[in-house]
Short mmCIF file of C-alpha atoms in Angstrom, two decimals:
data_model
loop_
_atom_site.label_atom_id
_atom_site.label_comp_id
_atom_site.label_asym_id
_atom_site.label_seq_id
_atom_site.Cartn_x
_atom_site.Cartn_y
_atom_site.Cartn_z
CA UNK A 237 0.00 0.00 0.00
CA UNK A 238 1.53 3.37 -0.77
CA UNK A 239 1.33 6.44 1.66
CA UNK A 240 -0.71 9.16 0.91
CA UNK A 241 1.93 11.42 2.03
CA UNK A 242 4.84 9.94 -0.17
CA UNK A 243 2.59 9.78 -3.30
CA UNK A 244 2.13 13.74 -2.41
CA UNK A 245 6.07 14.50 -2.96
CA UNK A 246 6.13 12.27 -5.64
CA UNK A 247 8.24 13.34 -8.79
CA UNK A 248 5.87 10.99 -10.95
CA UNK A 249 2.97 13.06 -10.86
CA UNK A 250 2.29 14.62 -14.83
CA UNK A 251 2.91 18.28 -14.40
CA UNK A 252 -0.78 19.98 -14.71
CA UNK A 253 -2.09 22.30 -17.08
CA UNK A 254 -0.58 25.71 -16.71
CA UNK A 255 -2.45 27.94 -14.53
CA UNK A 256 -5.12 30.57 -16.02
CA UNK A 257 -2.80 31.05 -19.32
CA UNK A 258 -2.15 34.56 -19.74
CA UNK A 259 -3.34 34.71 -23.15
CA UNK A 260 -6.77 33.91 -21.89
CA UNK A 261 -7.02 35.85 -19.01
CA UNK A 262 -9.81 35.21 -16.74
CA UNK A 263 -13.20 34.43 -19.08
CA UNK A 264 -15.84 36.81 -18.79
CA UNK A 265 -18.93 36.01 -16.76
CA UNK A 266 -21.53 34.24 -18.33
CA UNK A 267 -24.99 36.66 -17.77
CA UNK A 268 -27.31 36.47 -20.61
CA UNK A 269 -29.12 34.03 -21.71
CA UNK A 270 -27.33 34.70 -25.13
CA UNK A 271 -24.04 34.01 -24.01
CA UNK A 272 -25.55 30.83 -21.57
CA UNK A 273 -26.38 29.75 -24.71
CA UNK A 274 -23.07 29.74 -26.03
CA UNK A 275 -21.79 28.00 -22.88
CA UNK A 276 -23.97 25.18 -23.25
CA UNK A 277 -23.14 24.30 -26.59
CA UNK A 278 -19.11 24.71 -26.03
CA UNK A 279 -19.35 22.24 -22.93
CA UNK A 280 -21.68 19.47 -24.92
CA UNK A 281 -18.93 19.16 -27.49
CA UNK A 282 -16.09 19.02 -25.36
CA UNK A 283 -15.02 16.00 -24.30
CA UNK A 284 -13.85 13.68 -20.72
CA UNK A 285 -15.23 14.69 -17.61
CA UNK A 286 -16.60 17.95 -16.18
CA UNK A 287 -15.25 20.23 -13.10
CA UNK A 288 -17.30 21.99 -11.16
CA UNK A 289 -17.83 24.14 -8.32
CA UNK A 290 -20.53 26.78 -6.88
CA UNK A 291 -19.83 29.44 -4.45
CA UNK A 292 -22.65 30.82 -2.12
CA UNK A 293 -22.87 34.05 0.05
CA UNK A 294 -23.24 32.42 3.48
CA UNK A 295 -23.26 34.66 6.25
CA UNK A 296 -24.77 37.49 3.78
CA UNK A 297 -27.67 36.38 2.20
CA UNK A 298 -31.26 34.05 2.90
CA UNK A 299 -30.26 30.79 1.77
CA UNK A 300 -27.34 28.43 0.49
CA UNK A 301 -28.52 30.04 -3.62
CA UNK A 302 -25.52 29.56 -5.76
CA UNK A 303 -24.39 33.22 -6.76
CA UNK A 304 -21.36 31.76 -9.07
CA UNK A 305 -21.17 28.22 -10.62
CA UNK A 306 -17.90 27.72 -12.62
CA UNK A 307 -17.02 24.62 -14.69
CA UNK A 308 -14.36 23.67 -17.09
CA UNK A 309 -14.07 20.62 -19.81
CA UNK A 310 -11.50 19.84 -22.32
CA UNK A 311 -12.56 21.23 -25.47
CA UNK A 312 -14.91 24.01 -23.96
CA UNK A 313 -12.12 25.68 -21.15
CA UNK A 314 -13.22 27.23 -18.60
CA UNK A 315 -17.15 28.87 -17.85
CA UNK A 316 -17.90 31.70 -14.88
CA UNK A 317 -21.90 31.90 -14.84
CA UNK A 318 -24.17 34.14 -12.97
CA UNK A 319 -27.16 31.54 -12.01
CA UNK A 320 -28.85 34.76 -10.85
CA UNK A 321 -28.53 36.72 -14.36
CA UNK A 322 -28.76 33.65 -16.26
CA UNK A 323 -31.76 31.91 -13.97
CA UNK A 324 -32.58 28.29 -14.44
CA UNK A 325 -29.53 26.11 -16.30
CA UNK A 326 -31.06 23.06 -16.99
CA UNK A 327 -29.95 23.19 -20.50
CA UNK A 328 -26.37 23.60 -19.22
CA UNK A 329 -27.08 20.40 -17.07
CA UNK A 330 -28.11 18.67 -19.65
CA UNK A 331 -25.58 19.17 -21.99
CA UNK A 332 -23.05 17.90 -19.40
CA UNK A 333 -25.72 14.67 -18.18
CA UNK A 334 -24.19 11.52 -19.59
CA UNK A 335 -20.17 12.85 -18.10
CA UNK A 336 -18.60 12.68 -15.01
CA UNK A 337 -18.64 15.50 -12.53
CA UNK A 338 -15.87 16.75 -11.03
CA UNK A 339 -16.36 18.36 -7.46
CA UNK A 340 -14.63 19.19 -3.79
CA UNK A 341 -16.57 18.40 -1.10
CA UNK A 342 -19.89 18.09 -3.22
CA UNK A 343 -22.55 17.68 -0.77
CA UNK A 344 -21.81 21.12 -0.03
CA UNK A 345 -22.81 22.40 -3.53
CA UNK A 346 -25.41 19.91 -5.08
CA UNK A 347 -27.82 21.50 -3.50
CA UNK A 348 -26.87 24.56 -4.70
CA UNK A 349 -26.82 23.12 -8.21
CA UNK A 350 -30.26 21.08 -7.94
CA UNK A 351 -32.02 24.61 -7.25
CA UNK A 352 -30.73 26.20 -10.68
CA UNK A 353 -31.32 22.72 -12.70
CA UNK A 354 -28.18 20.94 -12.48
CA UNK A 355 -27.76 17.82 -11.36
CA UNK A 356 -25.17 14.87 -11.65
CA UNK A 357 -25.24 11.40 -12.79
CA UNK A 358 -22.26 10.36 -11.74
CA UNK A 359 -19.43 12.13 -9.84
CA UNK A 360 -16.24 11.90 -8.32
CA UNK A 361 -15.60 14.35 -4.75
CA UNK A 362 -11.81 14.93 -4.64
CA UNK A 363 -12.10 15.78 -0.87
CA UNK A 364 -13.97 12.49 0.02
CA UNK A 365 -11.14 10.34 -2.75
CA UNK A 366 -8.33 12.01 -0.13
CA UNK A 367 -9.90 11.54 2.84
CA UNK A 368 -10.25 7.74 1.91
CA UNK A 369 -6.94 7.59 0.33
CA UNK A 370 -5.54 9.14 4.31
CA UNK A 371 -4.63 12.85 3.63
CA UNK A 372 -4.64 14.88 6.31
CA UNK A 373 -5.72 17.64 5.66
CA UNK A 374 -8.46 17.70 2.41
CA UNK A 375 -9.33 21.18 1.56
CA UNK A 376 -9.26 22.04 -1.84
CA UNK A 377 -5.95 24.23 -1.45
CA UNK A 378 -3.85 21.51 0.61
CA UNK A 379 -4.97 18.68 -1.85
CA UNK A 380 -3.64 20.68 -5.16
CA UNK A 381 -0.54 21.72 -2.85
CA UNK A 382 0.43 18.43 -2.03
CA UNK A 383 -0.72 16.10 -4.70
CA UNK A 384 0.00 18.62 -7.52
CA UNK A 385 2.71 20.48 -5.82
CA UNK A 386 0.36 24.38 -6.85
CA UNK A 387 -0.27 26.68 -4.41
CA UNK A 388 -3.83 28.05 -4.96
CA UNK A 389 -4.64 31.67 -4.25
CA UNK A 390 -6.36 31.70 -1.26
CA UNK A 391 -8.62 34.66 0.95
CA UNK A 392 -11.86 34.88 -1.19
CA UNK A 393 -13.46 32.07 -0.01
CA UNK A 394 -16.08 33.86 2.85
CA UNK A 395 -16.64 36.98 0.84
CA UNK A 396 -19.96 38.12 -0.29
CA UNK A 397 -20.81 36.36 -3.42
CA UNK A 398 -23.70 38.26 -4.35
CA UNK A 399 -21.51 41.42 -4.79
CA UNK A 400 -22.10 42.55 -8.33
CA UNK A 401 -20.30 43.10 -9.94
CA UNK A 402 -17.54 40.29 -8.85
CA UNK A 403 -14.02 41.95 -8.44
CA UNK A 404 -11.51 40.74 -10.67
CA UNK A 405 -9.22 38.82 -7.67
CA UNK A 406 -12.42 37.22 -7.15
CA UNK A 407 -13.05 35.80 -10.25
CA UNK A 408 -9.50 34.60 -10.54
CA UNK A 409 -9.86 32.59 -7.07
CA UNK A 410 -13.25 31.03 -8.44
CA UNK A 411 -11.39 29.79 -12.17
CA UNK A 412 -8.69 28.31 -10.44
CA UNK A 413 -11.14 26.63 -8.23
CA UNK A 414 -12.01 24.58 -11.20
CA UNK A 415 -8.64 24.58 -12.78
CA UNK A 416 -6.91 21.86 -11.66
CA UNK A 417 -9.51 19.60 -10.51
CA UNK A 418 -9.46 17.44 -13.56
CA UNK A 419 -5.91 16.74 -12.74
CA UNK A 420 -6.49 16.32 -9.49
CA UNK A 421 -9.38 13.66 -9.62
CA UNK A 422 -7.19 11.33 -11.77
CA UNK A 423 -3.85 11.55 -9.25
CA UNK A 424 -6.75 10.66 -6.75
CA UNK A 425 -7.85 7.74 -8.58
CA UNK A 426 -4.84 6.26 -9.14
CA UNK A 427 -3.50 6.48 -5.73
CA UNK A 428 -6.93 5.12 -4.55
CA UNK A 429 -6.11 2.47 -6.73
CA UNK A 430 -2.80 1.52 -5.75
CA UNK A 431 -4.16 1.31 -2.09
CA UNK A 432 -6.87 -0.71 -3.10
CA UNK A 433 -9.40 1.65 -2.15
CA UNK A 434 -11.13 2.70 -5.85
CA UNK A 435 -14.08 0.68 -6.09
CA UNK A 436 -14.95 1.93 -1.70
CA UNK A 437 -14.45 5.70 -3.35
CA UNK A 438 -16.93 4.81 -6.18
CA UNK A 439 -19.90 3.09 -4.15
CA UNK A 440 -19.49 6.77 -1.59
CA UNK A 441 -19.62 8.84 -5.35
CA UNK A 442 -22.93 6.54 -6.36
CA UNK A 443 -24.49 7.11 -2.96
CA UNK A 444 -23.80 10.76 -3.27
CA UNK A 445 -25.27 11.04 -6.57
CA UNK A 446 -28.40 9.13 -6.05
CA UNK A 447 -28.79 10.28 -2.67
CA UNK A 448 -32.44 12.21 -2.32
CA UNK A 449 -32.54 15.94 -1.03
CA UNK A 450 -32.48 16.26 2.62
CA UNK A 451 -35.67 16.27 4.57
CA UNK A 452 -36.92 19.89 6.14
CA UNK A 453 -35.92 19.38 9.65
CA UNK A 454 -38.88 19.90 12.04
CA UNK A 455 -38.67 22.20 14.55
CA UNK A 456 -35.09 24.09 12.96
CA UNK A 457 -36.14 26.78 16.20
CA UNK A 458 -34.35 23.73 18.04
CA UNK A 459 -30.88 23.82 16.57
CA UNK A 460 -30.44 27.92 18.09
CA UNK A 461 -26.84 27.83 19.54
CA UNK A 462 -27.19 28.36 23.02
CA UNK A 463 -30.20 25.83 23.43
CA UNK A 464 -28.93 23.82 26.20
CA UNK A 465 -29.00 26.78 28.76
CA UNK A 466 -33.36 27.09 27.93
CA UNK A 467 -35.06 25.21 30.24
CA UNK A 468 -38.60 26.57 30.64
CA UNK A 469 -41.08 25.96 28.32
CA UNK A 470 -41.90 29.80 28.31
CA UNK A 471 -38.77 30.36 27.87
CA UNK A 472 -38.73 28.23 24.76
CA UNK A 473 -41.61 29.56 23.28
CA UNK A 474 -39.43 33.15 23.25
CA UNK A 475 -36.72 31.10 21.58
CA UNK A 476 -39.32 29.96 18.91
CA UNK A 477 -41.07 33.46 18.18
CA UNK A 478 -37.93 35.00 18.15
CA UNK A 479 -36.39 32.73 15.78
CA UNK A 480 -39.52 32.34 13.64
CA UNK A 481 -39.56 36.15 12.61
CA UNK A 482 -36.07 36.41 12.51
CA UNK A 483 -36.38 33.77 9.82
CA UNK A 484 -39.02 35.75 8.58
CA UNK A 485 -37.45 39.29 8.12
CA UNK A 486 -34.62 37.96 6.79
CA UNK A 487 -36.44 35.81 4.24
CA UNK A 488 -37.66 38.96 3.02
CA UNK A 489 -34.71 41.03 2.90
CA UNK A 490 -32.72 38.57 1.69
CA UNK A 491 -29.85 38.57 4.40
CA UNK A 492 -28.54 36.09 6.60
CA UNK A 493 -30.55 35.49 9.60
CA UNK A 494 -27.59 36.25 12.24
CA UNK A 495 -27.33 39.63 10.52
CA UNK A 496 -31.00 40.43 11.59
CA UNK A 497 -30.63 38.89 15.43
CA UNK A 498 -27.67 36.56 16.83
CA UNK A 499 -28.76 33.49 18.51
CA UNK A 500 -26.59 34.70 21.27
CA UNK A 501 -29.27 37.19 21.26
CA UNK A 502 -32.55 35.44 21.11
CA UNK A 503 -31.10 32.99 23.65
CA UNK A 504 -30.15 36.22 26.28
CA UNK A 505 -34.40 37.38 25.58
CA UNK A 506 -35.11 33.67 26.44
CA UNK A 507 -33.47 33.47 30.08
CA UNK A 508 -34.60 37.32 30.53
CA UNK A 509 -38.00 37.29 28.80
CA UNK A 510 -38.01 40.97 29.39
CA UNK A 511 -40.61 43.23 30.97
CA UNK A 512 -40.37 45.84 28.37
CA UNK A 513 -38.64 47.47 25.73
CA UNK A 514 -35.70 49.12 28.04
CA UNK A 515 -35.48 45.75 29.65
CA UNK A 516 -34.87 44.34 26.31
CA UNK A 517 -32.97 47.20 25.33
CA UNK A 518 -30.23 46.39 28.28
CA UNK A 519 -29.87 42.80 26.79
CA UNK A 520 -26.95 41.47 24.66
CA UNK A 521 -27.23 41.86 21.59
CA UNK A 522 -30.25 44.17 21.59
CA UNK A 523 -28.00 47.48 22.27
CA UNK A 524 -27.03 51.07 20.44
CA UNK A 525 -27.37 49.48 17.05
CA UNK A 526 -30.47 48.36 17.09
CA UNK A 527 -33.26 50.92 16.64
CA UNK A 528 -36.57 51.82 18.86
CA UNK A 529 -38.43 50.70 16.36
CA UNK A 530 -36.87 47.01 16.02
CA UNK A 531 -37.24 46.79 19.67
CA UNK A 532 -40.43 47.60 19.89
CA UNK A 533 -40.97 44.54 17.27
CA UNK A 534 -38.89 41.94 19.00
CA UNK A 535 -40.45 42.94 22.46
CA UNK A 536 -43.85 42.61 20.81
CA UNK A 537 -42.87 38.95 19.97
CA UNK A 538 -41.57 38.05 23.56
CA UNK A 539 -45.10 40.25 24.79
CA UNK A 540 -46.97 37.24 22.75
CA UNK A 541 -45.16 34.93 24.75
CA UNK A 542 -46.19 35.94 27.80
CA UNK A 543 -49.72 35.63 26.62
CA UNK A 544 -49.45 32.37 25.30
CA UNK A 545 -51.85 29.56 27.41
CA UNK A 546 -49.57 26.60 28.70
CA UNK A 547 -51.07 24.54 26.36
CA UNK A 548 -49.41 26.33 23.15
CA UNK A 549 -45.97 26.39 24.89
CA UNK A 550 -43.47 24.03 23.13
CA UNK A 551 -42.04 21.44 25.12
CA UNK A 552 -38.75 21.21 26.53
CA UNK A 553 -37.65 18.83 24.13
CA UNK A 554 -38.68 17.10 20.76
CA UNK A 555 -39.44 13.17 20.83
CA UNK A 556 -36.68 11.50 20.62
CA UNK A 557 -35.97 9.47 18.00
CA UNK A 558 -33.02 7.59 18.70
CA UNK A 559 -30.70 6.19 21.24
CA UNK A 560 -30.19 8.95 24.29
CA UNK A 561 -26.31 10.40 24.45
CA UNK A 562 -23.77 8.16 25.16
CA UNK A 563 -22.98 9.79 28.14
CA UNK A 564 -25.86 8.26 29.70
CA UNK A 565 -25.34 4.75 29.05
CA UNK A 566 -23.63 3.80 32.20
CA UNK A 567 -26.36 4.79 34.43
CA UNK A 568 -29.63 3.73 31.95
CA UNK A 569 -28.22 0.58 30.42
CA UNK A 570 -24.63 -0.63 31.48
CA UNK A 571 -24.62 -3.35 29.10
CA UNK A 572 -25.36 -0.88 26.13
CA UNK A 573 -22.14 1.20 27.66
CA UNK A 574 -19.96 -1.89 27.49
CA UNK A 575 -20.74 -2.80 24.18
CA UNK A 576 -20.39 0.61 22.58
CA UNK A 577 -17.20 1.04 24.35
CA UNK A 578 -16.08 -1.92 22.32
CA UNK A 579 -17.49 -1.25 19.29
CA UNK A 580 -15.75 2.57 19.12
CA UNK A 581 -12.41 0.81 20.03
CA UNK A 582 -12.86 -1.86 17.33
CA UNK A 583 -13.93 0.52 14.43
CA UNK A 584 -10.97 3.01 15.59
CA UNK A 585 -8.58 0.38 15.33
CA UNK A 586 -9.95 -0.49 11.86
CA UNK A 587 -9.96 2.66 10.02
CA UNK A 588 -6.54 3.19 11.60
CA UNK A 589 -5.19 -0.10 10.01
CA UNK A 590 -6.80 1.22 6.52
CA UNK A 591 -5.74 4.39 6.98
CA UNK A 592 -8.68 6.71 6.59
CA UNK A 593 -11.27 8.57 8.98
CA UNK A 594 -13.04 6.35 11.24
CA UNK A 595 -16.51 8.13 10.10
CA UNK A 596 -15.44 7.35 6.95
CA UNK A 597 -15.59 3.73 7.67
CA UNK A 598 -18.63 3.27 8.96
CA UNK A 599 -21.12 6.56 10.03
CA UNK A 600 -20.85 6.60 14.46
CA UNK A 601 -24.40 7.20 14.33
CA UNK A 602 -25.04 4.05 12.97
CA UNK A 603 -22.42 1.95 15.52
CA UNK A 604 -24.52 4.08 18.30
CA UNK A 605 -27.86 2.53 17.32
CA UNK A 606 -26.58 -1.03 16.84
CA UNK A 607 -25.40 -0.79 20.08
CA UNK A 608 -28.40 0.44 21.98
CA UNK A 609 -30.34 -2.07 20.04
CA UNK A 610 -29.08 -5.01 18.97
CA UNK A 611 -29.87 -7.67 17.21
CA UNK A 612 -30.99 -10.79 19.39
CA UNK A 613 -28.69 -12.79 17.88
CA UNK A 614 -25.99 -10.89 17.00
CA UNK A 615 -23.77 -12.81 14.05
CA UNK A 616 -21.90 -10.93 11.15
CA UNK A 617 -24.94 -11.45 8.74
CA UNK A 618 -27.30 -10.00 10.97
CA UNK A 619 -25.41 -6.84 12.39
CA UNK A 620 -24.39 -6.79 8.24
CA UNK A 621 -28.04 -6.54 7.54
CA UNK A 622 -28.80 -4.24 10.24
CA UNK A 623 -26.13 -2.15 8.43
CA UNK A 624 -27.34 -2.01 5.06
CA UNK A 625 -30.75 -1.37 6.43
CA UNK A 626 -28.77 2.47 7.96
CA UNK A 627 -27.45 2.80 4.69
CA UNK A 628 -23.99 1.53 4.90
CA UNK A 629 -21.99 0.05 1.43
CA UNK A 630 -20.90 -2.87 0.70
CA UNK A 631 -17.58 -2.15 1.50
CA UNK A 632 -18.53 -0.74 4.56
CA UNK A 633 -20.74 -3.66 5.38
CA UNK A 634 -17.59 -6.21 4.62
CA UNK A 635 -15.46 -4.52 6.55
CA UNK A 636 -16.99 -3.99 9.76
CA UNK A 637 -19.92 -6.41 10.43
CA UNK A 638 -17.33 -9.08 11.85
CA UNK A 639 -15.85 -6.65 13.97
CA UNK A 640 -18.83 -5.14 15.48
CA UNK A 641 -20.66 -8.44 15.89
CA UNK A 642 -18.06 -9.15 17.89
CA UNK A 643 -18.16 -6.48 19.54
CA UNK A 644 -21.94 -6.92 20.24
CA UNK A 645 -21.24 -9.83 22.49
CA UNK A 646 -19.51 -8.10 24.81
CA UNK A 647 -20.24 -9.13 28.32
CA UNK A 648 -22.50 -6.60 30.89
CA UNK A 649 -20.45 -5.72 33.05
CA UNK A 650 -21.14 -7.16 36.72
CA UNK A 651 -22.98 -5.26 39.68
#
């Protein structure tokens, strides 16, 4: 098996594509539906697969919308396209259907992508090939700087993508985003290869591509940082009004939510649940920059509260719907705590003999609810079918059912 690391200073690695040739420049944005058009034709008759990459304005605007989708093909170069200007690319997705995609990290940006039209068939995700393959360290920059030996530029990657229109150093970060991911996907592959690994990487691509969109979470009001210090259910219900017009007003003005009220904020209301608007006024959060009339609005939120019958009140917590936390095994269920204890140790020393992430190997969440609930009879074929029922691969499945069965039979430990 050969190190990750030591195929990274390899001298055998073809030298990539020059970077951005001068003669090119930087390609203009694509924002007409004229020059989309022109796009989509270039990339169907290019050739091999297709690179590709989305950046959002997280932290400015409503949403995870792709402001900036960038993609690059042998035989059609390199394409910078305003999905906002251009609107729905379907076409564009189409034209690239039947190749492979090309992207770091891509459950980050296919959802991006599936909003504007485009969505993959088949993929490979550079950062999941190196995290299987045992790099330490996987973003996009440290993978092209030690597997291709380029440094990319780097500081653009939290700006405001929704800026219009996008500075020049901008645009250059976002084409080299795309540049050298070709090149980078096949070093992957081959290493992944030599460590026997390639066929693991492509059932994780397949899952990712067929994988269905994520469910709406219920009760997102929940996931507020800060949570764990609300206790009342009054309390929670400020949490919830607060956070529902938050998510509201900054629906409609099209800004991040944080940039209309911190959770640090909400939370602080919560424990106070202020008398009145000076009361609120005093609160973190709620202070000089934040007008009479906003005040007035959040206080009439928490004043609806206050009104509320105990019956409307949420509850302190939602049903659960899985094992509790681990860290209350010991006390509700010893024999659970014994047999994840062995599980964990037998799935670390796993991934650590194959050289890649243990969540990689098999998900934890998955290990947690085997253990809580076992099978009856706990053999390799039935923890391996418990598995595949979670969603675990086949490689996953081969790798670890033995282990974990085994695992599974730990003994309770005695009184």
């Amino acid at each position: 098996m050969t190190d990750a690391r030591e195929t990274a200073a390899s001298e055998d690695i073809p030298a990539p594509v020059p970077l951005l040739d001068p003669r090119e420049g930087i390609p203009p944005v694509t924002a007409s539906p004229e020059a989309l058009a022109e796009v989509v034709a270039a990339f169907a008759a290019g050739s091999g697969p297709v690179a590709v990459d989305a950046e959002r304005a997280s932290g400015y605007r409503y949403g995870q919308r792709a402001y900036l989708v960038q993609l690059r093909r042998a035989g059609a170069g390199t394409a910078l396209i305003d999905p906002i200007a251009c609107g729905d690319l379907t076409a564009l997705g189409d034209a690239v259907a039947d190749a492979e995609w090309i992207l770091h990290a891509a459950t980050q940006d296919l959802p991006c992508l599936a909003e504007i039209g485009m969505r993959p068939r088949r993929l490979f995700d550079t950062e999941l090939a190196g995290r299987l393959a045992g790099f330490p360290r996987v973003g996009l920059g440290a993978m092209v700087e030690s597997v291709l030996g380029y440094a990319l530029e780097k500081g653009h990657s939290a700006v405001d993508w929704s800026t219009r229109p996008l500075p020049e150093p901008w645009l250059r970060y976002a084409a080299l985003d795309v540049e050298l991911l070709v090149d980078l996907r096949d070093a992957l592959e081959a290493e992944l290869r030599e460590q026997g690994k390639l066929e693991w990487a492509l059932q994780e691509f397949a899952a990712i591509a067929a994988a269905p969109p994520p469910a709406p979470r219920t009760d997102p009001w929940r996931r507020t940082s800060g949570m764990h210090k609300v206790r009342r259910r009054r309390q929670l219900g400020v949490v919830r009004e607060l956070w529902t017009l938050r998510d509201r007003i900054a629906r409609e003005r099209d800004v991040s939510p944080g940039r209309v009220l911190t959770d640090a904020a909400i939370v602080a209301a919560a424990l106070a649940v202020p008398a009145n608007v000076h009361a609120l006024a005093a609160l973190p959060g709620f202070g000089n920059r934040v007008g009479r009339r906003q005040l007035e609005v959040w206080q009439d939120a928490v004043e609806r509260v206050k009104a509320m019958p105990e019956r409307d009140l949420p509850q302190p917590g939602p049903a659960p719907s899985g094992p509790p936390p681990p860290r209350s095994w010991a006390d509700r269920d010893p024999a659970a705590a014994a047999r994840l204890a062995a599980a964990r140790a037998a799935v670390t020393a796993e991934a650590e003999r194959l050289g890649l992430p243990q969540e990689n190997l098999i998900a934890p969440d998955i290990v947690r609810r085997l253990c809580w609930e076992p099978p009856a009879d706990p053999t390799p074929e039935a923890v391996a079918e418990r598995l595949r029922e979670r969603g675990a691969r086949p490689w996953q499945v081969g790798l670890v059912a033995d282990v974990i069965a085994k695992a599974l039979r730990t003994p309770a430990p005695e009184a």
